[in-house]
Every structure is written in C-alpha cells, then in structure tokens.
Short mmCIF file of C-alpha atoms and ligand atoms in Angstrom, two decimals:
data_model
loop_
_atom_site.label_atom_id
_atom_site.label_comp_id
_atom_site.label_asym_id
_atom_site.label_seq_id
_atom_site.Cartn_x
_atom_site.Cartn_y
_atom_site.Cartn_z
CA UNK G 1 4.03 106.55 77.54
CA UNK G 2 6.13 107.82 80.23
CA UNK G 3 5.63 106.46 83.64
CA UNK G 4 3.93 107.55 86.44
CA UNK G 5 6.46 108.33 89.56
CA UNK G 6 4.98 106.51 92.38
CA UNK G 7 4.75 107.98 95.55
CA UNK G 8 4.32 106.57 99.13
CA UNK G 9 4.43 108.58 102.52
CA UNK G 10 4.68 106.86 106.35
CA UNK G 11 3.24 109.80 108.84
CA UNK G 12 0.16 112.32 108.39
CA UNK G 13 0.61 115.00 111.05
CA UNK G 14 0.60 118.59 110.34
CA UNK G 15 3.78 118.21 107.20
CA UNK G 16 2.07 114.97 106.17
CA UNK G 17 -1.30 115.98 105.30
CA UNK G 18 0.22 119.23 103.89
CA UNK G 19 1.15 117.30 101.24
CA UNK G 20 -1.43 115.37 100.32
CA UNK G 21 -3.35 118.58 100.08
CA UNK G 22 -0.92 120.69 98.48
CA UNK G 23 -0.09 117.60 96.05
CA UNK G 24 -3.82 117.93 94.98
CA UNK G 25 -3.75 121.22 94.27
CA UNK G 26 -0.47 121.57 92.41
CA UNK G 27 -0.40 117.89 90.75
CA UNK G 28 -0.67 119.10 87.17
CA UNK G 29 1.53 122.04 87.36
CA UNK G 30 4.25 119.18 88.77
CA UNK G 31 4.08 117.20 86.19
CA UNK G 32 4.54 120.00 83.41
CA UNK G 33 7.59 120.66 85.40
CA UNK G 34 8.87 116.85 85.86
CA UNK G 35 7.57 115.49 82.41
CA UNK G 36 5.81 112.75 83.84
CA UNK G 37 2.97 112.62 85.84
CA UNK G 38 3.54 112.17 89.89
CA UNK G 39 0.96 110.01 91.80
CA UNK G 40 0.44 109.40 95.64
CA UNK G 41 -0.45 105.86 95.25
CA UNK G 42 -0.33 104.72 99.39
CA UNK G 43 -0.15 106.22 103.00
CA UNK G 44 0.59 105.14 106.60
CA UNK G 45 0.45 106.47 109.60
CA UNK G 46 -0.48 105.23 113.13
CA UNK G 47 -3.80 105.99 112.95
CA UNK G 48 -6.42 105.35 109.88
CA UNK G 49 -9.35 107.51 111.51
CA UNK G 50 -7.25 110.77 112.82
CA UNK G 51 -9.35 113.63 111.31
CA UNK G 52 -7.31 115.29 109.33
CA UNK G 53 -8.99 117.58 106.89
CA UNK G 54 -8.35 115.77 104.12
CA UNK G 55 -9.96 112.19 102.09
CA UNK G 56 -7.49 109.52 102.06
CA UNK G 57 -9.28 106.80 100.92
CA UNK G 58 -8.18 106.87 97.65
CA UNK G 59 -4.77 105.99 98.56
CA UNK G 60 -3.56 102.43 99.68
CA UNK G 61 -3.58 101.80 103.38
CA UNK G 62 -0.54 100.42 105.09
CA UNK G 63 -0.83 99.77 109.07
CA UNK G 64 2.79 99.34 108.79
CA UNK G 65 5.27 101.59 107.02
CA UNK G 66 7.99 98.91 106.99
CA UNK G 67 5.42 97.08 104.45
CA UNK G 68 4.91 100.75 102.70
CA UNK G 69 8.75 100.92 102.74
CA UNK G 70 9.11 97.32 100.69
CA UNK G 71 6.12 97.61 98.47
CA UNK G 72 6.66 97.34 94.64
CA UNK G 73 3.85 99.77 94.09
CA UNK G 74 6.03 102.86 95.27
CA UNK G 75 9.18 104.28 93.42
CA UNK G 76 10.08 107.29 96.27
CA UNK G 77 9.30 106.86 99.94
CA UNK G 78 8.69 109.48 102.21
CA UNK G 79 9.60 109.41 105.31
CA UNK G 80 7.56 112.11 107.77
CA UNK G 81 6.88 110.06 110.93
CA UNK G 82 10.31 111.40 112.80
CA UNK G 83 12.09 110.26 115.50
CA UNK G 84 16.12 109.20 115.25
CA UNK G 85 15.56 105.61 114.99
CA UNK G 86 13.50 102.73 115.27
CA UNK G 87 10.73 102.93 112.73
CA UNK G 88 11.73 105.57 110.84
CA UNK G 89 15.77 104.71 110.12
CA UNK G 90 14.05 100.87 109.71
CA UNK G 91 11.92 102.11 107.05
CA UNK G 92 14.11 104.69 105.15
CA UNK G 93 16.75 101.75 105.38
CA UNK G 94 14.36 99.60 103.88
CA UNK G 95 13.15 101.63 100.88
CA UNK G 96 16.58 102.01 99.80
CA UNK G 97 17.33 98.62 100.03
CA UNK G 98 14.14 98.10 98.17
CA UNK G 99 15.69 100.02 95.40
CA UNK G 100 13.35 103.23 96.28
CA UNK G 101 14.46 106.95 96.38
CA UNK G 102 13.74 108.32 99.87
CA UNK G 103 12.43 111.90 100.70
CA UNK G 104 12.71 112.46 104.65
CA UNK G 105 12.22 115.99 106.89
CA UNK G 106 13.52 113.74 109.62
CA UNK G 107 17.02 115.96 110.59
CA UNK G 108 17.03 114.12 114.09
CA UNK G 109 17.42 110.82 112.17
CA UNK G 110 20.12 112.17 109.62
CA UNK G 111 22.29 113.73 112.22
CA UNK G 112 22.31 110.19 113.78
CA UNK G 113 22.63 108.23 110.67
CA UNK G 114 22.95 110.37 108.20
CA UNK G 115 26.34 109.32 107.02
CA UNK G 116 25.31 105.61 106.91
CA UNK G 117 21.74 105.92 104.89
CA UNK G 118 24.32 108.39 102.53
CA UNK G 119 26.80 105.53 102.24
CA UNK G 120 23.79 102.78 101.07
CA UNK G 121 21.51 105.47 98.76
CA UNK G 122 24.91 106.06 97.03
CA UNK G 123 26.23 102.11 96.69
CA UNK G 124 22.52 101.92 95.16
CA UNK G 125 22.43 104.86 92.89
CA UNK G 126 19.32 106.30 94.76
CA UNK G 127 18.36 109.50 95.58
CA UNK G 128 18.31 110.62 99.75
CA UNK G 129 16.94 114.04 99.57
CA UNK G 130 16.15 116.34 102.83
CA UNK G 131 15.62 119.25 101.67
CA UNK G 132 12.48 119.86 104.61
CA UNK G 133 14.95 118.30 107.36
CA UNK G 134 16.30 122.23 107.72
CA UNK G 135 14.61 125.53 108.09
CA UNK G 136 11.90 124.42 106.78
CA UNK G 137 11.10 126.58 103.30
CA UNK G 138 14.48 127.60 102.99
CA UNK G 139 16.22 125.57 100.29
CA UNK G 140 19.33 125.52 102.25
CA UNK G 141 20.22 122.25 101.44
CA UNK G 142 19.85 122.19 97.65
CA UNK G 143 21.99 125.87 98.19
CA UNK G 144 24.99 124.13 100.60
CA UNK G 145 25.12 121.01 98.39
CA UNK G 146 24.96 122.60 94.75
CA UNK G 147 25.96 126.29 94.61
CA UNK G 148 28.79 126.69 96.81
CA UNK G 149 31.30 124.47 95.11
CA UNK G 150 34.13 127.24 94.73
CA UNK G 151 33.86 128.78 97.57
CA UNK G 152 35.25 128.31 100.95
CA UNK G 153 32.66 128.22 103.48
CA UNK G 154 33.55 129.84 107.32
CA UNK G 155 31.15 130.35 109.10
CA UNK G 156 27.42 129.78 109.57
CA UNK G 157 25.69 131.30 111.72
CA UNK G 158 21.30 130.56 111.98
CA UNK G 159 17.88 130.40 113.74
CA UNK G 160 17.24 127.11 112.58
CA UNK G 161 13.92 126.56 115.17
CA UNK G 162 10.84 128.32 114.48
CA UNK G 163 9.50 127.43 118.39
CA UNK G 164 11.96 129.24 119.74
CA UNK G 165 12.12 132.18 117.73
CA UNK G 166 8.56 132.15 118.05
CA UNK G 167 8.60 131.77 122.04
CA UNK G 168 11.45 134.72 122.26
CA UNK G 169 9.15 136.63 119.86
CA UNK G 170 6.26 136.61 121.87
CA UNK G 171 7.67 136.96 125.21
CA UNK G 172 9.48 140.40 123.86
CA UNK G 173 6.27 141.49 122.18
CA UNK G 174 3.31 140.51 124.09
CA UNK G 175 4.75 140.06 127.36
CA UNK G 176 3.30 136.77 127.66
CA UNK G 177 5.17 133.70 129.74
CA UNK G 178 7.17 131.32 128.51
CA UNK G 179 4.79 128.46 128.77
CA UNK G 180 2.18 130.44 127.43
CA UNK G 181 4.30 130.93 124.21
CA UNK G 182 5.09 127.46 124.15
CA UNK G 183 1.61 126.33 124.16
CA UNK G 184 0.53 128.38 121.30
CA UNK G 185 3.94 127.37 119.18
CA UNK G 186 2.23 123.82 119.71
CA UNK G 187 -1.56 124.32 118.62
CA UNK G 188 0.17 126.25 115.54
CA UNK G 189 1.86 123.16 115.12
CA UNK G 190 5.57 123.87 114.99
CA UNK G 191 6.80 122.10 117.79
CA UNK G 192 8.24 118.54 118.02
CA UNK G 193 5.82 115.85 119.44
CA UNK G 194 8.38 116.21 122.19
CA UNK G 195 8.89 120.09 122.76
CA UNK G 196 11.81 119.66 124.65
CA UNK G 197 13.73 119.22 121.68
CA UNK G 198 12.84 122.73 120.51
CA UNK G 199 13.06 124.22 123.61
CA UNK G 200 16.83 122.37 125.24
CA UNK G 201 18.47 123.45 121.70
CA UNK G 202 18.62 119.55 120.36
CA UNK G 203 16.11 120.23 117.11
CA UNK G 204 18.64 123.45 116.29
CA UNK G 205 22.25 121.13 116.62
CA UNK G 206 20.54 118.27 114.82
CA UNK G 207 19.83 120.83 111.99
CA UNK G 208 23.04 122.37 112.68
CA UNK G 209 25.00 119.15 112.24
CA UNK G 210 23.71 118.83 108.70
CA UNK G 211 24.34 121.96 108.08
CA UNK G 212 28.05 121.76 108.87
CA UNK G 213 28.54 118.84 107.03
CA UNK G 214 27.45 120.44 104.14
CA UNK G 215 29.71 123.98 104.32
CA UNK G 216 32.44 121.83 105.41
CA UNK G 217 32.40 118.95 103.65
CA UNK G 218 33.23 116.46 106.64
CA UNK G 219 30.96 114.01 108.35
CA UNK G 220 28.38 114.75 110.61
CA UNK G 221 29.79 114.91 114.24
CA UNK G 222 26.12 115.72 116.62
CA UNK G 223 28.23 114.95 119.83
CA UNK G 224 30.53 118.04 119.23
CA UNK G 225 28.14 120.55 119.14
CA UNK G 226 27.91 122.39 122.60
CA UNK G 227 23.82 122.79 123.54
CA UNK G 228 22.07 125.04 125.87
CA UNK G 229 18.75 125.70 125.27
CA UNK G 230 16.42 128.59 125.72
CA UNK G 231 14.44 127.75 129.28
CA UNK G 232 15.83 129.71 131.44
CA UNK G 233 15.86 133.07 129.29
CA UNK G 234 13.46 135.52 131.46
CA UNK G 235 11.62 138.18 130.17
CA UNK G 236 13.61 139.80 132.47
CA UNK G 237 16.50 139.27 130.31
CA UNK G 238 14.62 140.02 127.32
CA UNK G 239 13.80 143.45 128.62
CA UNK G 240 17.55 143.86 130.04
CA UNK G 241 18.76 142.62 126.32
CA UNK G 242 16.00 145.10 124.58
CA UNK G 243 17.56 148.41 126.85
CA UNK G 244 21.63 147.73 126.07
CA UNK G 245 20.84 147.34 122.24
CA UNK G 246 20.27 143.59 121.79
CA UNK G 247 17.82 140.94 120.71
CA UNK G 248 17.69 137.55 122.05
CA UNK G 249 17.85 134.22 119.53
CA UNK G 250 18.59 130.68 119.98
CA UNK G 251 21.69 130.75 117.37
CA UNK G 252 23.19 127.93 115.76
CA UNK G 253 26.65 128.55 115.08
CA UNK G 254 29.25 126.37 112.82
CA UNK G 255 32.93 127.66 112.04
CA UNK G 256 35.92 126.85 110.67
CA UNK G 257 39.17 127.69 111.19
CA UNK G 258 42.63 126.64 111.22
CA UNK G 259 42.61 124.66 114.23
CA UNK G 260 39.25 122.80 113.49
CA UNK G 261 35.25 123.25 113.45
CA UNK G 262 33.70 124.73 116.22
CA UNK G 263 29.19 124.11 116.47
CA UNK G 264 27.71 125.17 119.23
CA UNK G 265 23.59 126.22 119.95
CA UNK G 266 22.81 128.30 122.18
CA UNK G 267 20.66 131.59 123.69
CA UNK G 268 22.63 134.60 121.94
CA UNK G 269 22.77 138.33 121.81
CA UNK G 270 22.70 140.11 118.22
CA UNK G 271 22.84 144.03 118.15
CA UNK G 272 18.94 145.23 117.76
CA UNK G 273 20.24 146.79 113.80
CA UNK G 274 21.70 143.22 112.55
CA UNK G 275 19.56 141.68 109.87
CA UNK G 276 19.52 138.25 112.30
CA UNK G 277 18.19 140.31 114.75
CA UNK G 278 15.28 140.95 112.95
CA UNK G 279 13.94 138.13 111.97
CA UNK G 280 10.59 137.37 113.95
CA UNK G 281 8.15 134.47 114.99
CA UNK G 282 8.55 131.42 113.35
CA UNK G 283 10.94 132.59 110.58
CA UNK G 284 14.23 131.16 110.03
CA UNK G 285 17.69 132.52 108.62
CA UNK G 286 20.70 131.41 107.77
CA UNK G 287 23.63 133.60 107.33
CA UNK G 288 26.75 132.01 105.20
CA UNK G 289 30.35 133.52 105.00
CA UNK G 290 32.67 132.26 102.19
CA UNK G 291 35.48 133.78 100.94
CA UNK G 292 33.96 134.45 97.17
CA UNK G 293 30.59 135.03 97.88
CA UNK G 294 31.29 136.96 100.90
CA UNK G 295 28.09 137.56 102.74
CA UNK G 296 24.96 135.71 102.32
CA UNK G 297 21.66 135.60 104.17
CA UNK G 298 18.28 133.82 104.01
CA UNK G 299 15.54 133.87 105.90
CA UNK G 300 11.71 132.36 105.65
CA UNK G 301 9.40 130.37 107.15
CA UNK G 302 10.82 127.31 109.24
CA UNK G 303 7.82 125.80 110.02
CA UNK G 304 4.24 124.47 109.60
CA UNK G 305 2.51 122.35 107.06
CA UNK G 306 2.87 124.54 104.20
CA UNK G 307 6.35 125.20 104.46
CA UNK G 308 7.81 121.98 104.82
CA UNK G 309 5.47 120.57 102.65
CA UNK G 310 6.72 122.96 99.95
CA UNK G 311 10.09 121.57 100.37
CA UNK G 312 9.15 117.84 100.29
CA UNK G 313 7.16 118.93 96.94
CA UNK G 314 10.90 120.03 95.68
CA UNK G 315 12.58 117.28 96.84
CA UNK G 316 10.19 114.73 95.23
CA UNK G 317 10.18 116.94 91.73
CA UNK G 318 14.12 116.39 91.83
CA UNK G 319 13.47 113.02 91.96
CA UNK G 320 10.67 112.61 89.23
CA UNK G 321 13.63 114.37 87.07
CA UNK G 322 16.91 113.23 88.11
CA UNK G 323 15.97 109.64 87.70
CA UNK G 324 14.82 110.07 83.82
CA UNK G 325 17.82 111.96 83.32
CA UNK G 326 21.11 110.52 84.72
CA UNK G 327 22.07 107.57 86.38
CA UNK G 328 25.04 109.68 88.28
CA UNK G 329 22.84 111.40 91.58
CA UNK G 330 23.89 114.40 93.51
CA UNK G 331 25.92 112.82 96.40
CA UNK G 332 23.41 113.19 99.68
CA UNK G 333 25.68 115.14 101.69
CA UNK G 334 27.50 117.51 98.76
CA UNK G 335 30.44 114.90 98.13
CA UNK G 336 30.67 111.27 97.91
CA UNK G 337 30.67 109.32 101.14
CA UNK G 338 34.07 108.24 100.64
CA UNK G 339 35.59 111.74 100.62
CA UNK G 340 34.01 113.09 103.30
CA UNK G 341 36.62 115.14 105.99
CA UNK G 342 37.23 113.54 109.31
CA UNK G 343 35.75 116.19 111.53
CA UNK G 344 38.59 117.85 113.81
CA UNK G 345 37.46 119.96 116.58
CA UNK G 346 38.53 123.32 117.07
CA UNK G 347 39.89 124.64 120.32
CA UNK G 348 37.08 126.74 122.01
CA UNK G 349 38.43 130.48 121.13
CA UNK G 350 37.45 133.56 123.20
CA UNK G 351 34.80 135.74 122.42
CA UNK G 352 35.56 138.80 120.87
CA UNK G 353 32.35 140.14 121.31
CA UNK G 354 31.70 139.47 125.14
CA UNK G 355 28.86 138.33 126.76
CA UNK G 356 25.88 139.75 128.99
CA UNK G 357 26.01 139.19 132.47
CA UNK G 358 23.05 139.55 135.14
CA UNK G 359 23.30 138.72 138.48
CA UNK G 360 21.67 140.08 141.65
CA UNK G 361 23.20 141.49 144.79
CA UNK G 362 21.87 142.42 148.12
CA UNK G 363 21.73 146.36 148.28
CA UNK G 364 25.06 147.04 149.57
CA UNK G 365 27.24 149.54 147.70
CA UNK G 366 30.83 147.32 148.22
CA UNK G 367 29.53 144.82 146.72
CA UNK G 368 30.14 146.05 143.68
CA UNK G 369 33.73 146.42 144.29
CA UNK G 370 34.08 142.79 144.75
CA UNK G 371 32.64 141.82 141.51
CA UNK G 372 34.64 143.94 139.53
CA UNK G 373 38.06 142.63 141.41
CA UNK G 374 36.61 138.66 140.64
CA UNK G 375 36.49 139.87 137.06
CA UNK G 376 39.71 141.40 136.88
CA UNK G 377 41.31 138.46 138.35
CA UNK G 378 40.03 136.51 135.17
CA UNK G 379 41.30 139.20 132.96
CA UNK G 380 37.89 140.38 131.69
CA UNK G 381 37.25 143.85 131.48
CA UNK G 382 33.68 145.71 131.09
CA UNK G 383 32.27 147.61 128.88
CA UNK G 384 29.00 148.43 130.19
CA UNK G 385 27.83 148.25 133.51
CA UNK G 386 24.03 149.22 134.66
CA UNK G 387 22.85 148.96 137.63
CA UNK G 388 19.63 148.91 139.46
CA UNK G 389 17.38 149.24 142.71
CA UNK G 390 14.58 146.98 142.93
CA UNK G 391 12.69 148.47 145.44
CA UNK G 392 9.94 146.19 146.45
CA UNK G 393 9.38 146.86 149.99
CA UNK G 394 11.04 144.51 151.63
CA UNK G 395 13.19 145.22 154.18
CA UNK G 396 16.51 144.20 152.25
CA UNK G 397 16.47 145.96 149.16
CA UNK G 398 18.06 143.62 146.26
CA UNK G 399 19.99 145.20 143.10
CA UNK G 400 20.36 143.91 140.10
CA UNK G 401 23.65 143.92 137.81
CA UNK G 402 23.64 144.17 134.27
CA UNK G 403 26.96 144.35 132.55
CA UNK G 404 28.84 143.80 129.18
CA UNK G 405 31.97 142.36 128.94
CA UNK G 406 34.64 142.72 125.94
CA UNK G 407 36.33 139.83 124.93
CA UNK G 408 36.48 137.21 127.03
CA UNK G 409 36.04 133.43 127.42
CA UNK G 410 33.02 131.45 128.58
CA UNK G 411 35.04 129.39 131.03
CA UNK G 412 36.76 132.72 132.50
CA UNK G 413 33.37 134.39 133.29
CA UNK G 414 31.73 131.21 135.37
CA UNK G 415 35.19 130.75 137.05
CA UNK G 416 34.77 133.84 138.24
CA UNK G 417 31.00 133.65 138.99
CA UNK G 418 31.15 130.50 140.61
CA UNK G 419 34.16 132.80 143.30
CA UNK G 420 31.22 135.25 143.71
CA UNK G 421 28.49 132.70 144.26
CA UNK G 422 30.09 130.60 146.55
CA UNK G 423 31.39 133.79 148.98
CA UNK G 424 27.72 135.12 148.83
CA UNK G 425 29.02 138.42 146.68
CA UNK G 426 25.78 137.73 144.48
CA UNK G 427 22.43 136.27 145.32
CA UNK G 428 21.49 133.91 142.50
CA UNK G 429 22.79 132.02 139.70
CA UNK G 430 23.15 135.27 137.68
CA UNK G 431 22.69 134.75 133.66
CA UNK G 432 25.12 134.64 131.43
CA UNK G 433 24.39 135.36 127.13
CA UNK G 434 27.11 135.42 124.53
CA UNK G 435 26.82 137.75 122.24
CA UNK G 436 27.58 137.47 118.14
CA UNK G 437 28.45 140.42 115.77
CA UNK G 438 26.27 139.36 113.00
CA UNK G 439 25.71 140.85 109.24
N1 LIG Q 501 9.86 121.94 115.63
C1 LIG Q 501 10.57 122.44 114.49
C2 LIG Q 501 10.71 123.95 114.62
C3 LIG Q 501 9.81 122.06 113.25
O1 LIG Q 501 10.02 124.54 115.47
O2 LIG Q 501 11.51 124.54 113.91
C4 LIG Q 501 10.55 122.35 111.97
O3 LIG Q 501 11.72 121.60 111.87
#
C-alpha cells in the first residue's frame, strides 16, 4: 500500500488554520490527485488554547517546532510562523537536515536566506517550495521557475502587498484615513504581525527579491532594492493623482538591462486606463515582459487565509508527487544553486515617464517663476502644471502646485527641491511620485 505523506505545520494564525480547515475539506480530492493519501499528523504554534475555529486535538502537539522540525513522524514541514530568522530559519534548517521537504510562505526569511536553505534542500535532494511566500494565490513562483525557460525575462513590474493596495483602495474610495484603512487591513487579517513591513515597502522588496531571482536567474540581492513606503501618500495626493489621470500603487519594480538589474519599491503613478491601475483592494498583479512571450499579466488575491492556504495546498501536492516520481527536484530558485548569476547592479537610469510633483507656496504670483527657473537649471521640463488657491481664510492665502514632469531623474528633481526649500520658494516638503507606463 502506498504511503501516507506526513504532514507537520509550526504556526496557526490566519494562513495556518486555513489549512487545517481547507485540508479537511479537500483531503480526498488531494489524494486522487497525488495518488497517495496526505495526512496532517502534528501542529505547533505558540499557543495550544488560541481559539481558532477549528479542533486540533487530533493532531500531535509540539510546544516547540524545532522538535516538530526533527520528528520522524513528519515527511514535509511547514513552515507558517514567519519572521527572517531565529525560529523559523532554525526550524526550516532543521527539517531539511532531518531529511524533510519544507513548504514555507515565509518570503522575509527566503530573501534573507533563501540562497543558503536552496544550497542544503538541493545537496539533500529535498524539495523547498514557496509557492505562498508571493502574491499570495498567484502561482507566480511555479510560473517564474517552470514556464519561462526560453524566454528572456526584462522587466517585472507588481503590487505584491495586499495592505497597501487595500489602504490606497480605501482611502481613494471611501475617503477614509490612512490609519483607519490600516486598521481594517489588520482585523481582515492581511497585515504582518508587524504592519510596518506592509506599510515602509519591506514585505513588497522581500517578495520582490524572490521574484528577481527567479526572472533573472541570479541570487537574491534584498540590500539593492531601493524602498520607500506608502505613509506619507495623502489623500490629498490621491485626489491630485485621480484629476491628472493617475492611480496610486505601491509598485515593485525589477529590470534588466545591459548595464545590470535595477529593484526598487515604491509609491507609483500608473495612467487611470492601465490594467495595473485597476487592480483593487487586496488583489495582487504581476506584469512580466520577455522577449517571446511579450506581455503577460496576473492578478488575484494576495492575501488572507484562503488564498495562501490554497497555495501551500499546491505546494504540498507537488511534493506528495514529485517525491514518488523522481529523485531529480525542481531546483528551489529555477536553476541549481551553483549556477546562479552574480547580481550586478544597474546604474539608476532616468525616468522616461516623469514624476508628479506637489508642493505648496505662499500666494504670491512670482513664485512661480522661481520654481520653474530651479527646474530648468536641472534640465527638467514640464508637462503639466495646475495650480491652485486654497482659500481658507486666513490671512495668507497658500497655493498649491501640482505638476508633471517629462523625463527626468529622481536625484535631479530633489536637487532642485531641496534649492527651493531651503530659499523659502515653497512651504513644505512638497511630494514627489514616479510614474510607470504600464500594460
Ligand atoms: N501582509 C501581506 C500582504 C500578507 O498584505 O500582502 C501576504 O503576504
């Protein structure tokens, strides 16, 4: 009779108990697919009596994972507690030491290590799949790693964080505040136990740095990637960005070109009719450009229990198949460890699409004047320029600037910002937003 695949899983939040629901439900239909029946056989998490919706008592208790990790009662360990080291690299190290196959949504702890944990699962002829580490329900990874292997990839371009398209969603919709957003992204349960990894960018370039791995076949570099998160996007801004055209999404960007790779995550501009622009709440996307394919774009939930757990179900099918099968395993990352690229950094190109600018300046018609002869000492040149009264009263009337530049670099623009800040031309720190030209 053909064995059982044994299954154990460290961490029971909201993806975690997704699973052991979903695994009830669908448990039969699995192991049509697979050929062999799958069992949950043991559980840990740092809490026995969390309510959680769901019996666990017929699985094995483990206080500690690291135990869970070891046991000879498990074949695949899966890894759901998060966090980019300590327990949860100990424990995935573990299992594959063990000789288990390791399932793991934890992106923050493969764009650390991801490289290393590649290197042992492969000297060991185990399986390291992540599948629920990126956008969620959107089998990216399985798409990066087996489907593109003609094609040359160059550029990716992706909402990769459902809190943060779900926070810009609801600020443009509902008007509602930023914290306000944030609060309800967190009883919905997409965001991090620490939200300021959704909300500085970090959750986006850790899922970013896989990503470009992947499309690029080098190893993982997190350091490169350039980060600026969503905090200080106003609805202000969002109402600005809504009347020249444009939607607002925290983009993760990857792209190669002769000179190098350049990642970067930040707040971006798309044009209102792009597909990217489009996508809403806590959906993902990814959009891939490679030369055969040409144009390719995905988009679905990136978030919640159901979700991810759909992904993890995927992963651990894979498993309950590829190990009856063959003894040669998909390489983690696409390639084997050993021919990996070195990653080589591009040189930050301008932007031929420009970037949003608003700044405020006290009601004085010259003032104007000056801004535009900053700019044209940087060499950028505008293509849209609005600007506006706010008349609240006072007795010094403030205006407020909105323009568009064409192409232009980042480090021109707050060279020449800083010149009008620091000679009292404009009031505040004004705002700057690339924008992308998106399918
Ligand atoms: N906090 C993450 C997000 C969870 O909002 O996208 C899924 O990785």
């Amino acid at each position: 009779m053909i064995q059982a695949l044994r299954i154990g899983i460290a961490g029971l939040g909201t993806v975690g108990s997704a699973v052991l629901r979903l695994f009830d439900e669908k448990a039969k239909t699995l192991a049509l697919r697979c050929g062999r029946p799958l069992k949950i056989v043991a559980v840990s998490a740092k809490n026995l009596k969390r309510k959680r919706g769901i019996a666990i008592n017929s699985y094995k208790w483990y206080d500690d994972p690291l135990k869970l990790a070891s046991s000879e009662e498990i074949d695949v360990f899966v890894e759901l507690m998060g966090g980019e080291q300590g327990i949860a690299y100990l424990s995935v190290e573990r299992a594959l030491k063990t000789g288990h196959h390791v399932v793991t949504a934890n992106k923050a702890l493969l764009a650390h290590q991801g490289i290393a944990l590649a290197k042992l699962a492969e000297s060991k002829g185990l399986l390291l799949n992540f599948e629920a580490a990126v956008a969620g329900g959107i089998p990216i990874i399985k798409l990066l790693r087996e489907s593109f292997s003609s094609n040359r990839i160059s550029r990716v371009y992706s909402i990769l964080n459902g809190t943060c398209n779900y926070i810009l969603t609801r600020m443009r919709d509902q008007g509602l505040s930023f914290e306000q957003c944030l609060k309800e992204a967190q009883n919905l349960g997409y965001a991090e136990a620490d939200p300021t990894l959704d909300i500085e960018g970090n959750d986006t370039a850790h899922k970013l740095a896989l990503l470009t791995s992947l499309a690029f076949g080098t190893v993982i570099m997190l350091d490169d990637i350039y980060i600026k998160g969503i905090r200080n996007i106003s609805l202000e801004d969002i109402r600005a960005a809504d009347e020249l055209g444009y939607r607002i999404k925290l983009l993760g960007v990857t792209i190669k070109s002769d000179t190098g790779i350049e990642q970067r995550v930040q707040p971006t501009m798309v044009p209102t009719s792009s597909m990217i622009a489009q996508v809403n709440g806590v959906t993902n996307a990814i959009a891939i450009e490679s030369d055969l394919i040409g144009k390719l774009f995905l988009s679905g939930a990136g978030a919640g229990g159901n979700p991810t757990a759909s992904a993890i179900l995927s992963d651990i099918t894979d498993i309950a198949i590829f190990s009856q099968i063959t003894a040669q395993n998909i390489p983690v990352f696409g390639r084997p460890t050993n021919i990996l690229k070195p990653y080589k950094k591009s040189a930050i190109s301008p932007n031929s699409t420009g970037y949003f600018i608003r700044c405020s300046v006290d009601d004085c018609t010259d003032l104007f004047s000056f801004i535009a002869q900053e700019l044209a000492k940087n060499h950028i040149s505008l293509k849209t320029i609005i600007q506006k009264s706010l008349s609240d009263n006072k007795s010094k009337p403030k205006q407020t600037i909105l323009l568009i530049t064409h192409q232009t670099s980042e480090f021109a623009i707050y060279k020449a910002f800083n010149t009008l800040m620091q000679n009292g031309t404009i009031v505040n720190k004004p705002q700057i937003i690339r924008i992308e030209s998106p399918v």
